[in-house]
Amino acid sequence: NCTALTTLSLPAVIWVEGYSFSQCTAPTSLTFGTKIEGVDTNAFYQVPTENCDLTLAAGQNGVEEGENKKWEEYTWKSITLK
């Protein structure tokens, strides 16, 4: 439970375990520096991802750009590929 976490940068993470961000209620920015190889079920359980800007490595698989702004079945405020 991480209610105070707002900005997170994870430059070397390649896998997101289940419930990794469970109940983080205040994220505004999440940045991954490398391509993510996998995301377990419920990695973002009860996280208001629709309020969070997501930055992923260029070429990341599974990104729905445009109006949907989806990645790994979650909707994000924005998605940027760098």
Short mmCIF file of N, CA, C and O in Angstrom, two decimals:
data_model
loop_
_atom_site.label_atom_id
_atom_site.label_comp_id
_atom_site.label_asym_id
_atom_site.label_seq_id
_atom_site.Cartn_x
_atom_site.Cartn_y
_atom_site.Cartn_z
N ASN A 1 0.85 -1.18 0.00
CA ASN A 1 0.00 0.00 0.00
C ASN A 1 0.90 1.24 0.00
O ASN A 1 1.66 1.46 0.91
N CYS A 2 0.81 2.03 -1.06
CA CYS A 2 1.71 3.18 -1.19
C CYS A 2 0.90 4.42 -1.58
O CYS A 2 0.90 4.84 -2.72
N THR A 3 0.26 4.99 -0.63
CA THR A 3 -0.65 6.10 -0.90
C THR A 3 0.06 7.41 -1.20
O THR A 3 -0.55 8.32 -1.75
N ALA A 4 1.35 7.55 -0.87
CA ALA A 4 2.06 8.81 -1.08
C ALA A 4 2.90 8.81 -2.37
O ALA A 4 3.40 9.86 -2.76
N LEU A 5 3.03 7.68 -3.03
CA LEU A 5 3.84 7.59 -4.23
C LEU A 5 3.15 8.31 -5.39
O LEU A 5 2.02 7.99 -5.74
N THR A 6 3.84 9.30 -5.99
CA THR A 6 3.25 10.03 -7.11
C THR A 6 4.04 9.85 -8.40
O THR A 6 3.46 9.67 -9.46
N THR A 7 5.36 9.89 -8.34
CA THR A 7 6.20 9.80 -9.53
C THR A 7 7.19 8.66 -9.34
O THR A 7 7.84 8.57 -8.30
N LEU A 8 7.30 7.83 -10.37
CA LEU A 8 8.19 6.69 -10.26
C LEU A 8 8.91 6.47 -11.59
O LEU A 8 8.28 6.45 -12.64
N SER A 9 10.23 6.34 -11.54
CA SER A 9 11.04 6.06 -12.71
C SER A 9 11.80 4.76 -12.47
O SER A 9 12.54 4.65 -11.50
N LEU A 10 11.59 3.79 -13.36
CA LEU A 10 12.21 2.48 -13.22
C LEU A 10 13.00 2.19 -14.50
O LEU A 10 12.48 1.58 -15.43
N PRO A 11 14.26 2.62 -14.57
CA PRO A 11 15.01 2.54 -15.82
C PRO A 11 15.42 1.14 -16.26
O PRO A 11 15.66 0.91 -17.43
N ALA A 12 15.49 0.17 -15.35
CA ALA A 12 16.00 -1.14 -15.72
C ALA A 12 15.01 -2.29 -15.51
O ALA A 12 15.37 -3.45 -15.69
N VAL A 13 13.79 -2.02 -15.15
CA VAL A 13 12.80 -3.07 -14.92
C VAL A 13 12.38 -3.68 -16.25
O VAL A 13 12.10 -2.96 -17.21
N ILE A 14 12.32 -5.02 -16.32
CA ILE A 14 11.85 -5.67 -17.55
C ILE A 14 10.60 -6.52 -17.31
O ILE A 14 9.96 -6.97 -18.25
N TRP A 15 10.25 -6.74 -16.04
CA TRP A 15 9.08 -7.55 -15.71
C TRP A 15 8.37 -6.89 -14.53
O TRP A 15 9.01 -6.49 -13.56
N VAL A 16 7.05 -6.80 -14.61
CA VAL A 16 6.26 -6.22 -13.52
C VAL A 16 5.46 -7.34 -12.87
O VAL A 16 4.59 -7.94 -13.50
N GLU A 17 5.78 -7.66 -11.63
CA GLU A 17 5.13 -8.74 -10.90
C GLU A 17 3.70 -8.37 -10.52
O GLU A 17 3.35 -7.20 -10.42
N GLY A 18 2.89 -9.38 -10.28
CA GLY A 18 1.52 -9.17 -9.84
C GLY A 18 1.46 -8.36 -8.55
O GLY A 18 2.28 -8.57 -7.66
N TYR A 19 0.56 -7.43 -8.51
CA TYR A 19 0.33 -6.57 -7.34
C TYR A 19 1.51 -5.67 -7.00
O TYR A 19 1.61 -5.15 -5.90
N SER A 20 2.44 -5.46 -7.94
CA SER A 20 3.61 -4.61 -7.69
C SER A 20 3.22 -3.22 -7.23
O SER A 20 3.88 -2.63 -6.38
N PHE A 21 2.18 -2.66 -7.83
CA PHE A 21 1.76 -1.30 -7.51
C PHE A 21 0.40 -1.30 -6.83
O PHE A 21 -0.31 -0.29 -6.82
N SER A 22 0.03 -2.43 -6.26
CA SER A 22 -1.28 -2.60 -5.66
C SER A 22 -1.62 -1.48 -4.69
O SER A 22 -0.83 -1.16 -3.80
N GLN A 23 -2.74 -0.87 -4.92
CA GLN A 23 -3.30 0.17 -4.06
C GLN A 23 -2.46 1.43 -3.98
O GLN A 23 -2.59 2.20 -3.03
N CYS A 24 -1.59 1.67 -4.94
CA CYS A 24 -0.93 2.98 -5.04
C CYS A 24 -2.01 3.93 -5.56
O CYS A 24 -2.43 3.81 -6.71
N THR A 25 -2.45 4.82 -4.74
CA THR A 25 -3.65 5.60 -5.07
C THR A 25 -3.38 6.98 -5.65
O THR A 25 -4.32 7.65 -6.04
N ALA A 26 -2.11 7.41 -5.73
CA ALA A 26 -1.86 8.78 -6.17
C ALA A 26 -0.82 8.91 -7.28
O ALA A 26 -0.19 9.95 -7.40
N PRO A 27 -0.60 7.89 -8.12
CA PRO A 27 0.45 8.05 -9.13
C PRO A 27 0.06 9.07 -10.20
O PRO A 27 -1.09 9.10 -10.65
N THR A 28 1.01 9.91 -10.57
CA THR A 28 0.77 10.86 -11.66
C THR A 28 1.71 10.61 -12.83
O THR A 28 1.43 11.03 -13.94
N SER A 29 2.84 9.89 -12.58
CA SER A 29 3.81 9.64 -13.63
C SER A 29 4.54 8.33 -13.35
O SER A 29 5.06 8.12 -12.25
N LEU A 30 4.59 7.48 -14.37
CA LEU A 30 5.30 6.21 -14.27
C LEU A 30 6.14 6.04 -15.53
O LEU A 30 5.61 6.11 -16.64
N THR A 31 7.45 5.85 -15.37
CA THR A 31 8.37 5.75 -16.50
C THR A 31 9.17 4.46 -16.41
O THR A 31 9.79 4.18 -15.39
N PHE A 32 9.13 3.70 -17.50
CA PHE A 32 9.97 2.51 -17.64
C PHE A 32 11.02 2.83 -18.71
O PHE A 32 10.68 3.32 -19.78
N GLY A 33 12.29 2.54 -18.45
CA GLY A 33 13.36 2.90 -19.37
C GLY A 33 13.70 1.85 -20.40
O GLY A 33 14.35 2.13 -21.38
N THR A 34 13.26 0.61 -20.16
CA THR A 34 13.52 -0.48 -21.10
C THR A 34 12.20 -1.10 -21.51
O THR A 34 11.17 -0.88 -20.88
N LYS A 35 12.25 -1.90 -22.58
CA LYS A 35 11.03 -2.61 -22.99
C LYS A 35 10.64 -3.58 -21.88
O LYS A 35 11.48 -4.30 -21.35
N ILE A 36 9.37 -3.59 -21.57
CA ILE A 36 8.84 -4.51 -20.56
C ILE A 36 8.52 -5.82 -21.24
O ILE A 36 7.76 -5.86 -22.21
N GLU A 37 9.10 -6.92 -20.75
CA GLU A 37 8.87 -8.23 -21.34
C GLU A 37 7.57 -8.85 -20.87
O GLU A 37 7.00 -9.69 -21.55
N GLY A 38 7.10 -8.47 -19.69
CA GLY A 38 5.86 -9.05 -19.19
C GLY A 38 5.31 -8.29 -18.01
O GLY A 38 6.04 -7.64 -17.26
N VAL A 39 4.00 -8.39 -17.89
CA VAL A 39 3.29 -7.77 -16.77
C VAL A 39 2.33 -8.83 -16.22
O VAL A 39 1.47 -9.34 -16.94
N ASP A 40 2.52 -9.20 -14.96
CA ASP A 40 1.64 -10.19 -14.34
C ASP A 40 0.25 -9.61 -14.10
O ASP A 40 0.06 -8.40 -14.01
N THR A 41 -0.71 -10.51 -13.95
CA THR A 41 -2.08 -10.14 -13.65
C THR A 41 -2.13 -9.28 -12.38
O THR A 41 -1.42 -9.56 -11.42
N ASN A 42 -2.94 -8.27 -12.41
CA ASN A 42 -3.17 -7.39 -11.26
C ASN A 42 -1.95 -6.59 -10.83
O ASN A 42 -1.86 -6.15 -9.68
N ALA A 43 -1.00 -6.36 -11.73
CA ALA A 43 0.17 -5.56 -11.38
C ALA A 43 -0.22 -4.16 -10.92
O ALA A 43 0.43 -3.56 -10.07
N PHE A 44 -1.30 -3.63 -11.50
CA PHE A 44 -1.76 -2.29 -11.16
C PHE A 44 -3.13 -2.34 -10.48
O PHE A 44 -3.97 -1.49 -10.68
N TYR A 45 -3.33 -3.34 -9.65
CA TYR A 45 -4.60 -3.55 -8.96
C TYR A 45 -4.96 -2.34 -8.10
O TYR A 45 -4.16 -1.88 -7.30
N GLN A 46 -6.15 -1.83 -8.31
CA GLN A 46 -6.70 -0.67 -7.59
C GLN A 46 -5.84 0.58 -7.72
O GLN A 46 -5.78 1.41 -6.81
N VAL A 47 -5.15 0.70 -8.85
CA VAL A 47 -4.37 1.90 -9.14
C VAL A 47 -5.17 2.73 -10.14
O VAL A 47 -5.58 2.21 -11.17
N PRO A 48 -5.41 4.02 -9.87
CA PRO A 48 -6.15 4.86 -10.81
C PRO A 48 -5.26 5.26 -11.99
O PRO A 48 -4.84 6.42 -12.12
N THR A 49 -4.96 4.29 -12.87
CA THR A 49 -4.04 4.53 -13.98
C THR A 49 -4.55 5.61 -14.94
O THR A 49 -3.75 6.24 -15.63
N GLU A 50 -5.85 5.83 -14.94
CA GLU A 50 -6.40 6.86 -15.83
C GLU A 50 -5.97 8.27 -15.43
O GLU A 50 -6.14 9.23 -16.18
N ASN A 51 -5.35 8.42 -14.26
CA ASN A 51 -4.82 9.71 -13.79
C ASN A 51 -3.30 9.79 -13.92
O ASN A 51 -2.68 10.73 -13.44
N CYS A 52 -2.69 8.79 -14.55
CA CYS A 52 -1.23 8.65 -14.57
C CYS A 52 -0.69 8.71 -16.00
O CYS A 52 -1.18 8.01 -16.89
N ASP A 53 0.35 9.52 -16.19
CA ASP A 53 1.07 9.57 -17.46
C ASP A 53 2.08 8.43 -17.47
O ASP A 53 2.87 8.28 -16.54
N LEU A 54 2.07 7.65 -18.54
CA LEU A 54 2.94 6.49 -18.67
C LEU A 54 3.96 6.72 -19.77
O LEU A 54 3.60 7.12 -20.88
N THR A 55 5.24 6.47 -19.48
CA THR A 55 6.29 6.56 -20.49
C THR A 55 6.93 5.19 -20.62
O THR A 55 7.37 4.60 -19.63
N LEU A 56 6.97 4.71 -21.86
CA LEU A 56 7.53 3.39 -22.16
C LEU A 56 8.64 3.53 -23.20
O LEU A 56 8.68 4.51 -23.94
N ALA A 57 9.48 2.52 -23.29
CA ALA A 57 10.54 2.50 -24.29
C ALA A 57 9.92 2.41 -25.69
O ALA A 57 8.89 1.76 -25.88
N ALA A 58 10.57 3.06 -26.65
CA ALA A 58 10.11 3.00 -28.03
C ALA A 58 10.02 1.54 -28.48
O ALA A 58 10.87 0.73 -28.13
N GLY A 59 8.98 1.21 -29.20
CA GLY A 59 8.81 -0.15 -29.68
C GLY A 59 8.16 -1.10 -28.70
O GLY A 59 8.08 -2.30 -28.96
N GLN A 60 7.69 -0.59 -27.58
CA GLN A 60 7.05 -1.45 -26.59
C GLN A 60 5.84 -2.14 -27.20
O GLN A 60 5.03 -1.51 -27.88
N ASN A 61 5.71 -3.42 -26.98
CA ASN A 61 4.59 -4.20 -27.49
C ASN A 61 3.32 -3.94 -26.69
O ASN A 61 3.37 -3.62 -25.52
N GLY A 62 2.18 -4.11 -27.35
CA GLY A 62 0.89 -4.07 -26.67
C GLY A 62 0.35 -2.70 -26.34
O GLY A 62 -0.58 -2.58 -25.55
N VAL A 63 0.88 -1.66 -26.95
CA VAL A 63 0.41 -0.31 -26.68
C VAL A 63 -0.69 0.06 -27.67
O VAL A 63 -0.52 -0.10 -28.87
N GLU A 64 -1.82 0.52 -27.15
CA GLU A 64 -2.89 1.04 -27.99
C GLU A 64 -2.84 2.56 -27.89
O GLU A 64 -3.16 3.12 -26.86
N GLU A 65 -2.39 3.17 -28.95
CA GLU A 65 -2.27 4.63 -28.95
C GLU A 65 -3.58 5.26 -29.40
O GLU A 65 -4.55 4.58 -29.68
N GLY A 66 -3.59 6.56 -29.48
CA GLY A 66 -4.80 7.28 -29.88
C GLY A 66 -5.72 7.49 -28.69
O GLY A 66 -5.26 7.66 -27.56
N GLU A 67 -7.01 7.45 -28.95
CA GLU A 67 -7.98 7.76 -27.88
C GLU A 67 -7.99 6.72 -26.77
O GLU A 67 -8.31 7.03 -25.64
N ASN A 68 -7.66 5.47 -27.10
CA ASN A 68 -7.75 4.40 -26.09
C ASN A 68 -6.71 4.52 -25.00
O ASN A 68 -6.99 4.30 -23.83
N LYS A 69 -5.46 4.84 -25.36
CA LYS A 69 -4.37 4.96 -24.39
C LYS A 69 -4.30 3.75 -23.47
O LYS A 69 -4.28 3.86 -22.26
N LYS A 70 -4.26 2.57 -24.06
CA LYS A 70 -4.23 1.35 -23.26
C LYS A 70 -2.89 0.64 -23.37
O LYS A 70 -2.27 0.63 -24.42
N TRP A 71 -2.49 0.05 -22.26
CA TRP A 71 -1.34 -0.84 -22.22
C TRP A 71 -1.60 -1.86 -21.12
O TRP A 71 -1.99 -1.50 -20.01
N GLU A 72 -1.43 -3.11 -21.47
CA GLU A 72 -1.66 -4.22 -20.52
C GLU A 72 -3.05 -4.14 -19.88
O GLU A 72 -3.20 -4.31 -18.67
N GLU A 73 -4.04 -3.86 -20.70
CA GLU A 73 -5.45 -3.84 -20.28
C GLU A 73 -5.80 -2.69 -19.33
O GLU A 73 -6.89 -2.66 -18.77
N TYR A 74 -4.90 -1.77 -19.12
CA TYR A 74 -5.17 -0.60 -18.28
C TYR A 74 -5.24 0.64 -19.15
O TYR A 74 -4.50 0.77 -20.12
N THR A 75 -6.11 1.56 -18.79
CA THR A 75 -6.22 2.84 -19.48
C THR A 75 -5.40 3.87 -18.72
O THR A 75 -5.50 3.96 -17.49
N TRP A 76 -4.61 4.66 -19.45
CA TRP A 76 -3.71 5.64 -18.86
C TRP A 76 -4.11 7.04 -19.29
O TRP A 76 -4.73 7.23 -20.33
N LYS A 77 -3.73 8.03 -18.52
CA LYS A 77 -4.00 9.43 -18.87
C LYS A 77 -3.32 9.76 -20.19
O LYS A 77 -3.91 10.38 -21.09
N SER A 78 -2.07 9.33 -20.35
CA SER A 78 -1.34 9.47 -21.60
C SER A 78 -0.29 8.38 -21.68
O SER A 78 0.11 7.82 -20.65
N ILE A 79 0.13 8.07 -22.90
CA ILE A 79 1.22 7.11 -23.12
C ILE A 79 2.22 7.76 -24.06
O ILE A 79 1.85 8.20 -25.15
N THR A 80 3.47 7.81 -23.64
CA THR A 80 4.55 8.34 -24.47
C THR A 80 5.57 7.24 -24.70
O THR A 80 5.94 6.53 -23.76
N LEU A 81 5.98 7.07 -25.94
CA LEU A 81 7.03 6.11 -26.27
C LEU A 81 8.31 6.87 -26.56
O LEU A 81 8.33 7.75 -27.41
N LYS A 82 9.39 6.54 -25.82
CA LYS A 82 10.68 7.24 -26.00
C LYS A 82 11.77 6.25 -26.32
O LYS A 82 11.84 5.20 -25.79
#
